[in-house]
Coordinates of C-alpha atoms in Angstrom, one line a residue:
X914 CA -25.2 27.7 -28.4
X915 CA -23.0 27.9 -25.3
X916 CA -22.0 24.5 -24.0
X917 CA -20.0 25.7 -21.1
X918 CA -17.1 27.0 -23.2
X919 CA -16.5 30.7 -22.9
X920 CA -15.7 32.9 -25.9
X921 CA -11.9 32.9 -25.5
X922 CA -11.8 29.1 -25.6
X923 CA -14.0 29.0 -28.6
X924 CA -11.8 31.6 -30.4
X925 CA -8.7 29.6 -29.5
X926 CA -10.2 26.4 -30.7
X927 CA -11.3 27.9 -34.0
X928 CA -7.8 29.5 -34.5
X929 CA -6.1 26.2 -33.8
X930 CA -8.3 24.2 -36.1
X931 CA -7.7 26.8 -38.8
X932 CA -3.9 26.6 -38.2
X933 CA -4.0 22.8 -38.4
X934 CA -6.0 22.9 -41.7
X935 CA -3.4 25.3 -43.2
X936 CA -0.6 23.0 -42.1
X937 CA -2.2 19.9 -43.6
X938 CA -2.9 21.7 -46.9
X939 CA 0.7 22.8 -47.2
X940 CA 2.1 19.3 -47.0
X941 CA 3.4 17.8 -50.2
X942 CA 1.6 14.7 -51.6
X943 CA 4.8 12.7 -51.2
X944 CA 5.0 13.5 -47.5
X945 CA 1.3 12.6 -47.0
X946 CA 1.9 9.3 -48.9
X947 CA 4.9 8.5 -46.7
X948 CA 2.9 9.3 -43.5
X949 CA 0.0 7.2 -44.7
X950 CA 2.3 4.3 -45.5
X951 CA 4.0 4.5 -42.1
X952 CA 0.7 4.6 -40.3
X953 CA -0.6 1.5 -42.2
X954 CA 2.7 -0.4 -41.6
X955 CA 2.5 0.3 -37.9
X956 CA -1.1 -0.9 -37.7
X957 CA -0.4 -4.0 -39.7
X958 CA 2.7 -5.0 -37.8
X959 CA 2.2 -8.0 -35.5
X960 CA 2.4 -7.2 -31.9
X961 CA 5.1 -9.4 -30.4
X962 CA 6.4 -9.5 -26.9
X963 CA 3.1 -9.0 -25.1
X964 CA 2.4 -12.6 -24.3
X965 CA 4.7 -12.5 -21.3
X966 CA 2.5 -9.9 -19.7
X967 CA -0.5 -12.2 -19.9
X968 CA 1.6 -15.1 -18.5
X969 CA 2.9 -13.0 -15.7
X970 CA -0.6 -11.7 -14.8
X971 CA -2.1 -15.2 -14.8
X972 CA 0.7 -16.6 -12.7
X973 CA 0.5 -13.8 -10.2
X974 CA -3.3 -14.3 -10.0
X975 CA -2.9 -18.0 -9.4
X976 CA -0.3 -17.5 -6.7
X977 CA -2.5 -15.0 -4.9
X978 CA -5.5 -17.3 -5.2
X979 CA -3.6 -20.3 -3.8
X980 CA -2.2 -18.2 -1.0
X981 CA -5.7 -16.9 -0.1
X982 CA -7.1 -20.4 -0.3
X983 CA -4.5 -21.9 2.0
X984 CA -5.3 -19.2 4.6
X985 CA -9.0 -19.9 4.4
X986 CA -8.6 -23.7 4.8
X987 CA -10.1 -25.0 8.1
X988 CA -7.4 -25.7 10.7
X989 CA -4.8 -23.5 9.0
X990 CA -5.6 -20.5 11.2
X991 CA -3.9 -19.5 14.4
X992 CA -3.9 -22.1 17.2
X993 CA -6.7 -21.7 19.7
X994 CA -4.7 -23.3 22.6
X995 CA -2.4 -21.1 24.5
X996 CA 1.3 -22.1 24.3
X997 CA 2.6 -23.9 27.3
X998 CA 4.1 -21.6 29.9
X999 CA 7.7 -22.1 30.9
X1000 CA 8.5 -22.7 34.6
X1001 CA 8.0 -19.5 36.5
X1002 CA 11.3 -20.0 38.5
X1003 CA 13.5 -20.2 35.4
X1004 CA 12.4 -17.0 33.7
X1005 CA 11.4 -14.8 36.7
X1006 CA 14.8 -13.2 36.8
X1007 CA 14.8 -12.6 33.0
X1008 CA 11.4 -10.9 33.2
X1009 CA 12.5 -8.7 36.1
X1010 CA 15.6 -7.6 34.1
X1011 CA 13.5 -6.7 31.1
X1012 CA 11.1 -4.7 33.3
X1013 CA 14.0 -2.7 34.8
X1014 CA 15.4 -2.0 31.3
X1015 CA 12.0 -0.7 30.1
X1016 CA 11.7 1.5 33.1
X1017 CA 15.2 2.9 33.0
X1018 CA 15.6 6.2 31.1
X1019 CA 19.4 5.7 31.2
X1020 CA 19.1 3.0 28.6
X1021 CA 17.5 5.4 26.1
X1022 CA 20.1 8.1 26.8
X1023 CA 22.8 5.5 26.2
X1024 CA 21.2 4.4 22.9
X1025 CA 21.2 8.0 21.7
X1026 CA 24.9 8.5 22.6
X1027 CA 27.8 8.1 20.2
X1028 CA 28.9 4.9 22.0
X1029 CA 25.9 2.9 20.9
X1030 CA 26.4 3.2 17.1
X1031 CA 29.8 1.5 16.9
X1032 CA 28.6 -1.3 19.2
X1033 CA 25.5 -1.9 17.1
X1034 CA 27.7 -2.1 14.0
X1035 CA 29.8 -5.0 15.4

């Protein structure tokens, strides 16, 4: 009757069961009575302090449901119209400056230097 357990595991299991039975039989009746009383007292004790877990879980679920519902409401999504563009003359210089900074490898070399860290901390 091999159920996938090899002989070593079966022998180990048998030995451990025998050792447990020996240990249980060597306990005094007073110790067994105290252990039984402690087990029954632990089972009969009211479980306090767990209500806050249910309240927290319910509140979190409600907040998530409301957040999801607000996002799914019609008209609450992103605007379909493009934002109005600023005048081309006022930000043309700004755009060119940003483009030159993106293309300049000197900026990245300076950012890696020791001068950039103290300036960033100010």
